[in-house]
Amino acid sequence: MFGDYEKFKKEVWTLTKIDLDAYKEKQMKRRIETLINKNGLKDYPPYVEMIRKEKDKFDQFVNFLTINVSEFYRNPEQWKLLDKEVFPHLIERFGKNLKIWSAACSTGDEPYSLVMALSRHLPLNQIRIHATDIDKQVLDAARMGLYTEKSIAAVPPDLKKKYFTKVGNSWQISTEIKSRVDFKEHNLLRDPYPAGNHLIVCRNVLIYFTEEAKDEIFKKFNTALVKDGNLFIGSTEQIMNYQDLHYEKAQAFFFRKV
Ligand SMILES: C[S@@+](CC[C@H](N)C(=O)[O-])C[C@H]1O[C@@H](n2cnc3c(N)ncnc32)[C@H](O)[C@@H]1O
């Protein structure tokens, strides 16, 4: 039997600075309890002791909590819109020095896809992507840049040929692409947001947050965008009250700051 979740949330905050109040509770609680059981325990207090003492268990917990599946060109039809409509519009409106932020970038699949997609429009040396995530481990993996066949399946064949090398069973992304991305730890619920962005890409993370937390983040993204800058969200996400939050719909899954 699991006991006091409220107390557990406070302890998790102290240990990890992850605010579980902002995540949908039923779903998160069920996931955490499954993980605790998998570790052979039946309640929160012994598990808190375990993650306090054992670094690998702590890392496992943070990694698990933050749900970090990703892949290159995730939902390719949205990337087509980015290529055909959004990038040309942004370049026409703001010029070639675009400030782009991949927020909650996980293992790098998303920011590296942004570099490759933008390389159809701009020379590589003019591209810079700021990429952030709360989870140090995924950022380390992103900096390493080794991917499975499955995660790069949607990369256009010419770009795959140009920018990936097979290493054993994995694919190594080239230094040319890697060097265009700056990775940094950042908690969307807590840390200050970088300002002056022309495009913010934040996909498949807000689905885990409460409506209040989501609204707060959409407001902060709005402040972090320049006027006419775009917010690109995931294919299962929507912003119901986008007008109240000072966005207009530019394309499906793209919202423009008014
Ligand atoms: C499912 S992945 C999405 C990756 C990528 N954006 C995509 O669509 O493929 C969700 C990511 O959100 C990150 N995340 C979770 N909570 C976060 C927070 N409070 N601040 C920043 N990143 C967070 C996780 O660490 C994870 O890497």
mmCIF file of C-alpha atoms and ligand atoms in Angstrom:
data_model
loop_
_atom_site.group_PDB
_atom_site.id
_atom_site.type_symbol
_atom_site.label_atom_id
_atom_site.label_comp_id
_atom_site.label_asym_id
_atom_site.label_seq_id
_atom_site.Cartn_x
_atom_site.Cartn_y
_atom_site.Cartn_z
ATOM 1 C CA MET A 1 0.000 0.000 0.000
ATOM 2 C CA PHE A 2 1.284 3.406 -0.912
ATOM 3 C CA GLY A 3 1.012 6.142 1.707
ATOM 4 C CA ASP A 4 1.436 9.905 1.687
ATOM 5 C CA TYR A 5 1.936 11.150 -1.916
ATOM 6 C CA GLU A 6 1.889 14.805 -0.809
ATOM 7 C CA LYS A 7 4.914 14.219 1.418
ATOM 8 C CA PHE A 8 6.618 12.252 -1.352
ATOM 9 C CA LYS A 9 6.124 15.145 -3.810
ATOM 10 C CA LYS A 10 7.814 17.523 -1.346
ATOM 11 C CA GLU A 11 10.748 15.156 -0.917
ATOM 12 C CA VAL A 12 11.093 14.785 -4.677
ATOM 13 C CA TRP A 13 11.150 18.575 -5.003
ATOM 14 C CA THR A 14 13.915 18.848 -2.382
ATOM 15 C CA LEU A 15 15.978 16.155 -4.061
ATOM 16 C CA THR A 16 15.431 16.891 -7.753
ATOM 17 C CA LYS A 17 13.774 20.339 -8.028
ATOM 18 C CA ILE A 18 11.068 18.657 -10.108
ATOM 19 C CA ASP A 19 7.643 19.980 -9.114
ATOM 20 C CA LEU A 20 5.291 17.000 -9.345
ATOM 21 C CA ASP A 21 2.317 19.307 -8.638
ATOM 22 C CA ALA A 22 2.601 20.596 -12.189
ATOM 23 C CA TYR A 23 2.271 17.116 -13.751
ATOM 24 C CA LYS A 24 -1.075 15.330 -14.187
ATOM 25 C CA GLU A 25 -1.389 13.478 -10.922
ATOM 26 C CA LYS A 26 -3.204 10.232 -11.681
ATOM 27 C CA GLN A 27 -0.916 9.338 -14.565
ATOM 28 C CA MET A 28 2.307 10.328 -12.777
ATOM 29 C CA LYS A 29 1.384 8.576 -9.518
ATOM 30 C CA ARG A 30 0.620 5.339 -11.346
ATOM 31 C CA ARG A 31 3.932 5.447 -13.224
ATOM 32 C CA ILE A 32 5.946 6.183 -10.091
ATOM 33 C CA GLU A 33 4.289 3.396 -8.113
ATOM 34 C CA THR A 34 5.036 0.935 -10.885
ATOM 35 C CA LEU A 35 8.691 1.989 -10.825
ATOM 36 C CA ILE A 36 8.868 1.660 -7.033
ATOM 37 C CA ASN A 37 7.415 -1.846 -7.254
ATOM 38 C CA LYS A 38 9.934 -2.728 -9.957
ATOM 39 C CA ASN A 39 12.647 -1.759 -7.497
ATOM 40 C CA GLY A 40 11.248 -4.312 -5.043
ATOM 41 C CA LEU A 41 9.683 -1.718 -2.704
ATOM 42 C CA LYS A 42 6.100 -1.078 -1.675
ATOM 43 C CA ASP A 43 5.921 2.487 -0.381
ATOM 44 C CA TYR A 44 7.385 5.957 -0.879
ATOM 45 C CA PRO A 45 9.644 6.377 2.231
ATOM 46 C CA PRO A 46 11.998 3.448 1.506
ATOM 47 C CA TYR A 47 12.152 4.541 -2.125
ATOM 48 C CA VAL A 48 13.095 8.101 -1.129
ATOM 49 C CA GLU A 49 15.873 6.588 1.003
ATOM 50 C CA MET A 50 17.006 4.522 -1.979
ATOM 51 C CA ILE A 51 17.240 7.452 -4.393
ATOM 52 C CA ARG A 52 18.874 9.594 -1.730
ATOM 53 C CA LYS A 53 21.664 7.051 -1.246
ATOM 54 C CA GLU A 54 22.139 5.400 -4.634
ATOM 55 C CA LYS A 55 23.191 7.646 -7.510
ATOM 56 C CA ASP A 56 22.164 5.174 -10.231
ATOM 57 C CA LYS A 57 18.687 4.817 -8.702
ATOM 58 C CA PHE A 58 18.400 8.603 -8.486
ATOM 59 C CA ASP A 59 19.348 8.922 -12.159
ATOM 60 C CA GLN A 60 16.939 6.146 -13.084
ATOM 61 C CA PHE A 61 14.144 7.990 -11.247
ATOM 62 C CA VAL A 62 14.751 11.371 -12.929
ATOM 63 C CA ASN A 63 15.085 9.704 -16.296
ATOM 64 C CA PHE A 64 11.879 7.749 -15.795
ATOM 65 C CA LEU A 65 9.965 10.734 -14.472
ATOM 66 C CA THR A 66 10.753 12.887 -17.416
ATOM 67 C CA ILE A 67 9.568 10.439 -20.132
ATOM 68 C CA ASN A 68 12.052 11.089 -22.872
ATOM 69 C CA VAL A 69 11.079 9.156 -25.988
ATOM 70 C CA SER A 70 11.901 11.097 -29.103
ATOM 71 C CA GLU A 71 12.779 10.585 -32.741
ATOM 72 C CA PHE A 72 14.039 12.585 -35.714
ATOM 73 C CA TYR A 73 11.383 14.409 -37.755
ATOM 74 C CA ARG A 74 8.706 13.206 -35.343
ATOM 75 C CA ASN A 75 5.331 13.501 -37.147
ATOM 76 C CA PRO A 76 6.883 14.172 -40.581
ATOM 77 C CA GLU A 77 3.835 16.006 -41.968
ATOM 78 C CA GLN A 78 4.442 18.792 -39.442
ATOM 79 C CA TRP A 79 8.083 19.015 -40.537
ATOM 80 C CA LYS A 80 6.862 19.412 -44.115
ATOM 81 C CA LEU A 81 4.876 22.459 -43.012
ATOM 82 C CA LEU A 82 7.938 23.755 -41.230
ATOM 83 C CA ASP A 83 9.988 23.339 -44.400
ATOM 84 C CA LYS A 84 7.452 24.629 -46.931
ATOM 85 C CA GLU A 85 5.670 27.361 -44.982
ATOM 86 C CA VAL A 86 7.163 28.282 -41.648
ATOM 87 C CA PHE A 87 10.912 28.543 -42.376
ATOM 88 C CA PRO A 88 10.415 30.559 -45.607
ATOM 89 C CA HIS A 89 8.070 32.908 -43.764
ATOM 90 C CA LEU A 90 10.436 33.343 -40.799
ATOM 91 C CA ILE A 91 13.432 33.983 -43.068
ATOM 92 C CA GLU A 92 11.481 36.519 -45.103
ATOM 93 C CA ARG A 93 10.232 38.279 -41.983
ATOM 94 C CA PHE A 94 13.340 38.143 -39.771
ATOM 95 C CA GLY A 95 16.291 37.441 -42.035
ATOM 96 C CA LYS A 96 18.863 34.682 -41.780
ATOM 97 C CA ASN A 97 19.903 34.985 -38.144
ATOM 98 C CA LEU A 98 17.012 33.104 -36.661
ATOM 99 C CA LYS A 99 16.891 32.516 -32.937
ATOM 100 C CA ILE A 100 15.430 29.054 -32.410
ATOM 101 C CA TRP A 101 14.812 27.266 -29.115
ATOM 102 C CA SER A 102 14.076 23.545 -28.855
ATOM 103 C CA ALA A 103 12.551 23.352 -25.354
ATOM 104 C CA ALA A 104 12.441 19.879 -23.761
ATOM 105 C CA CYS A 105 14.705 18.548 -26.504
ATOM 106 C CA SER A 106 15.330 15.106 -24.966
ATOM 107 C CA THR A 107 18.114 13.121 -26.679
ATOM 108 C CA GLY A 108 18.714 15.733 -29.390
ATOM 109 C CA ASP A 109 16.596 14.218 -32.159
ATOM 110 C CA GLU A 110 14.478 17.367 -32.353
ATOM 111 C CA PRO A 111 17.194 20.088 -32.393
ATOM 112 C CA TYR A 112 19.339 18.065 -34.817
ATOM 113 C CA SER A 113 16.285 17.650 -37.072
ATOM 114 C CA LEU A 114 15.850 21.434 -36.900
ATOM 115 C CA VAL A 115 19.439 21.954 -38.065
ATOM 116 C CA MET A 116 18.989 19.531 -40.966
ATOM 117 C CA ALA A 117 15.600 20.948 -41.961
ATOM 118 C CA LEU A 118 16.925 24.506 -41.829
ATOM 119 C CA SER A 119 19.991 23.491 -43.864
ATOM 120 C CA ARG A 120 17.597 23.295 -46.854
ATOM 121 C CA HIS A 121 17.193 27.079 -46.500
ATOM 122 C CA LEU A 122 20.403 28.423 -44.970
ATOM 123 C CA PRO A 123 24.095 27.538 -44.964
ATOM 124 C CA LEU A 124 24.982 25.403 -41.943
ATOM 125 C CA ASN A 125 27.336 28.010 -40.497
ATOM 126 C CA GLN A 126 24.420 30.434 -40.150
ATOM 127 C CA ILE A 127 22.337 28.022 -38.118
ATOM 128 C CA ARG A 128 22.279 27.975 -34.328
ATOM 129 C CA ILE A 129 19.770 26.082 -32.198
ATOM 130 C CA HIS A 130 19.433 26.523 -28.465
ATOM 131 C CA ALA A 131 18.296 23.190 -26.997
ATOM 132 C CA THR A 132 17.260 22.571 -23.400
ATOM 133 C CA ASP A 133 15.920 19.817 -21.184
ATOM 134 C CA ILE A 134 15.476 19.241 -17.468
ATOM 135 C CA ASP A 135 17.214 15.854 -17.619
ATOM 136 C CA LYS A 136 21.033 15.825 -17.583
ATOM 137 C CA GLN A 137 21.210 12.268 -18.854
ATOM 138 C CA VAL A 138 19.310 12.964 -22.059
ATOM 139 C CA LEU A 139 21.484 16.026 -22.644
ATOM 140 C CA ASP A 140 24.600 13.855 -22.328
ATOM 141 C CA ALA A 141 23.106 11.408 -24.834
ATOM 142 C CA ALA A 142 22.261 14.318 -27.142
ATOM 143 C CA ARG A 143 25.840 15.600 -27.013
ATOM 144 C CA MET A 144 27.056 12.081 -27.823
ATOM 145 C CA GLY A 145 24.742 11.911 -30.840
ATOM 146 C CA LEU A 146 24.413 8.139 -31.322
ATOM 147 C CA TYR A 147 21.027 6.937 -32.528
ATOM 148 C CA THR A 148 19.170 3.754 -33.379
ATOM 149 C CA GLU A 149 18.004 2.929 -36.884
ATOM 150 C CA LYS A 150 14.427 3.373 -35.671
ATOM 151 C CA SER A 151 14.936 6.863 -34.269
ATOM 152 C CA ILE A 152 16.389 8.177 -37.527
ATOM 153 C CA ALA A 153 13.912 6.345 -39.799
ATOM 154 C CA ALA A 154 12.143 9.557 -40.879
ATOM 155 C CA VAL A 155 15.317 11.467 -41.798
ATOM 156 C CA PRO A 156 15.195 12.276 -45.546
ATOM 157 C CA PRO A 157 17.558 9.802 -47.330
ATOM 158 C CA ASP A 158 19.905 12.479 -48.724
ATOM 159 C CA LEU A 159 20.394 14.008 -45.270
ATOM 160 C CA LYS A 160 20.883 10.590 -43.700
ATOM 161 C CA LYS A 161 23.587 9.830 -46.224
ATOM 162 C CA LYS A 162 25.247 13.201 -45.720
ATOM 163 C CA TYR A 163 25.148 13.520 -41.951
ATOM 164 C CA PHE A 164 25.118 10.022 -40.374
ATOM 165 C CA THR A 165 27.764 7.314 -40.146
ATOM 166 C CA LYS A 166 27.042 3.738 -39.119
ATOM 167 C CA VAL A 167 28.880 2.697 -35.942
ATOM 168 C CA GLY A 168 28.068 -0.909 -35.001
ATOM 169 C CA ASN A 169 24.309 -1.054 -34.709
ATOM 170 C CA SER A 170 23.978 2.700 -34.195
ATOM 171 C CA TRP A 171 24.164 5.851 -36.282
ATOM 172 C CA GLN A 172 26.527 8.684 -35.340
ATOM 173 C CA ILE A 173 25.433 12.180 -36.279
ATOM 174 C CA SER A 174 28.154 14.323 -37.847
ATOM 175 C CA THR A 175 30.115 17.020 -36.014
ATOM 176 C CA GLU A 176 28.932 19.522 -38.624
ATOM 177 C CA ILE A 177 25.359 19.124 -37.377
ATOM 178 C CA LYS A 178 26.295 18.718 -33.726
ATOM 179 C CA SER A 179 28.290 21.929 -33.670
ATOM 180 C CA ARG A 180 25.200 23.983 -34.582
ATOM 181 C CA VAL A 181 23.388 23.091 -31.346
ATOM 182 C CA ASP A 182 24.016 24.397 -27.805
ATOM 183 C CA PHE A 183 22.615 22.102 -25.152
ATOM 184 C CA LYS A 184 21.760 23.383 -21.709
ATOM 185 C CA GLU A 185 19.895 22.167 -18.641
ATOM 186 C CA HIS A 186 16.617 24.049 -18.156
ATOM 187 C CA ASN A 187 13.440 23.438 -16.185
ATOM 188 C CA LEU A 188 10.404 24.901 -17.939
ATOM 189 C CA LEU A 189 8.597 25.245 -14.630
ATOM 190 C CA ARG A 190 11.303 27.084 -12.786
ATOM 191 C CA ASP A 191 14.084 28.670 -14.823
ATOM 192 C CA PRO A 192 14.056 32.020 -16.662
ATOM 193 C CA TYR A 193 13.271 31.740 -20.387
ATOM 194 C CA PRO A 194 15.677 32.982 -23.072
ATOM 195 C CA ALA A 195 14.251 36.066 -24.808
ATOM 196 C CA GLY A 196 13.900 37.205 -28.433
ATOM 197 C CA ASN A 197 13.088 33.860 -30.084
ATOM 198 C CA HIS A 198 11.755 33.678 -33.633
ATOM 199 C CA LEU A 199 10.731 30.031 -33.235
ATOM 200 C CA ILE A 200 10.143 27.964 -30.115
ATOM 201 C CA VAL A 201 9.706 24.233 -30.592
ATOM 202 C CA CYS A 202 8.122 22.534 -27.589
ATOM 203 C CA ARG A 203 6.589 19.189 -28.396
ATOM 204 C CA ASN A 204 5.356 16.173 -26.487
ATOM 205 C CA VAL A 205 6.128 17.398 -23.002
ATOM 206 C CA LEU A 206 3.252 19.672 -22.023
ATOM 207 C CA ILE A 207 0.844 16.730 -22.372
ATOM 208 C CA TYR A 208 2.114 15.555 -18.980
ATOM 209 C CA PHE A 209 1.379 18.890 -17.277
ATOM 210 C CA THR A 210 -1.768 20.210 -15.579
ATOM 211 C CA GLU A 211 -3.843 22.829 -17.435
ATOM 212 C CA GLU A 212 -2.599 25.560 -15.053
ATOM 213 C CA ALA A 213 1.062 24.652 -15.621
ATOM 214 C CA LYS A 214 0.494 24.539 -19.393
ATOM 215 C CA ASP A 215 -1.124 27.989 -19.433
ATOM 216 C CA GLU A 216 1.744 29.401 -17.432
ATOM 217 C CA ILE A 217 4.267 27.938 -19.889
ATOM 218 C CA PHE A 218 2.349 29.174 -22.981
ATOM 219 C CA LYS A 219 2.362 32.675 -21.417
ATOM 220 C CA LYS A 220 6.096 32.510 -20.784
ATOM 221 C CA PHE A 221 6.702 31.273 -24.345
ATOM 222 C CA ASN A 222 4.674 34.225 -25.589
ATOM 223 C CA THR A 223 6.931 36.619 -23.688
ATOM 224 C CA ALA A 224 9.999 34.747 -24.959
ATOM 225 C CA LEU A 225 8.936 35.160 -28.625
ATOM 226 C CA VAL A 226 9.355 38.276 -30.737
ATOM 227 C CA LYS A 227 6.144 39.594 -32.334
ATOM 228 C CA ASP A 228 5.205 37.260 -35.254
ATOM 229 C CA GLY A 229 7.497 34.585 -33.829
ATOM 230 C CA ASN A 230 6.129 31.022 -33.923
ATOM 231 C CA LEU A 231 5.487 28.334 -31.348
ATOM 232 C CA PHE A 232 5.571 24.771 -32.751
ATOM 233 C CA ILE A 233 3.719 22.161 -30.632
ATOM 234 C CA GLY A 234 3.204 18.391 -30.838
ATOM 235 C CA SER A 235 0.691 16.548 -32.998
ATOM 236 C CA THR A 236 -1.492 15.468 -30.056
ATOM 237 C CA GLU A 237 -1.453 18.896 -28.462
ATOM 238 C CA GLN A 238 -3.599 21.971 -28.809
ATOM 239 C CA ILE A 239 -3.880 25.423 -27.295
ATOM 240 C CA MET A 240 -7.614 25.850 -26.751
ATOM 241 C CA ASN A 241 -7.435 29.421 -25.436
ATOM 242 C CA TYR A 242 -4.694 30.630 -27.799
ATOM 243 C CA GLN A 243 -6.398 33.970 -28.439
ATOM 244 C CA ASP A 244 -6.508 34.796 -24.712
ATOM 245 C CA LEU A 245 -2.809 33.971 -24.582
ATOM 246 C CA HIS A 246 -2.018 36.371 -27.455
ATOM 247 C CA TYR A 247 -1.386 33.873 -30.217
ATOM 248 C CA GLU A 248 -3.013 33.374 -33.596
ATOM 249 C CA LYS A 249 -3.054 30.100 -35.496
ATOM 250 C CA ALA A 250 -0.461 30.255 -38.268
ATOM 251 C CA GLN A 251 -0.717 26.612 -39.427
ATOM 252 C CA ALA A 252 -1.884 23.425 -37.745
ATOM 253 C CA PHE A 253 0.424 23.081 -34.711
ATOM 254 C CA PHE A 254 2.063 26.471 -35.290
ATOM 255 C CA PHE A 255 0.962 29.465 -33.249
ATOM 256 C CA ARG A 256 2.128 32.981 -34.004
ATOM 257 C CA LYS A 257 2.640 35.643 -31.353
ATOM 258 C CA VAL A 258 0.260 38.527 -32.015
HETATM 259 C C1 LIG B 1 8.655 12.935 -24.679
HETATM 260 S S1 LIG B 1 10.100 13.934 -24.606
HETATM 261 C C2 LIG B 1 9.864 15.005 -25.972
HETATM 262 C C3 LIG B 1 11.120 15.191 -26.777
HETATM 263 C C4 LIG B 1 10.939 15.997 -28.066
HETATM 264 N N1 LIG B 1 10.481 17.326 -27.798
HETATM 265 C C5 LIG B 1 10.019 15.285 -29.025
HETATM 266 O O1 LIG B 1 8.903 15.754 -29.259
HETATM 267 O O2 LIG B 1 10.404 14.231 -29.574
HETATM 268 C C6 LIG B 1 9.756 14.953 -23.204
HETATM 269 C C7 LIG B 1 10.975 15.675 -22.641
HETATM 270 O O3 LIG B 1 10.543 16.662 -21.736
HETATM 271 C C8 LIG B 1 11.491 16.792 -20.714
HETATM 272 N N2 LIG B 1 10.879 17.455 -19.548
HETATM 273 C C9 LIG B 1 9.991 16.956 -18.660
HETATM 274 N N3 LIG B 1 9.677 17.874 -17.726
HETATM 275 C C10 LIG B 1 10.387 18.997 -18.050
HETATM 276 C C11 LIG B 1 10.508 20.293 -17.473
HETATM 277 N N4 LIG B 1 9.834 20.616 -16.381
HETATM 278 N N5 LIG B 1 11.362 21.186 -18.053
HETATM 279 C C12 LIG B 1 12.066 20.852 -19.167
HETATM 280 N N6 LIG B 1 12.004 19.649 -19.765
HETATM 281 C C13 LIG B 1 11.165 18.722 -19.206
HETATM 282 C C14 LIG B 1 11.908 15.357 -20.448
HETATM 283 O O4 LIG B 1 13.150 15.264 -19.783
HETATM 284 C C15 LIG B 1 11.909 14.760 -21.847
HETATM 285 O O5 LIG B 1 13.195 14.756 -22.395
#
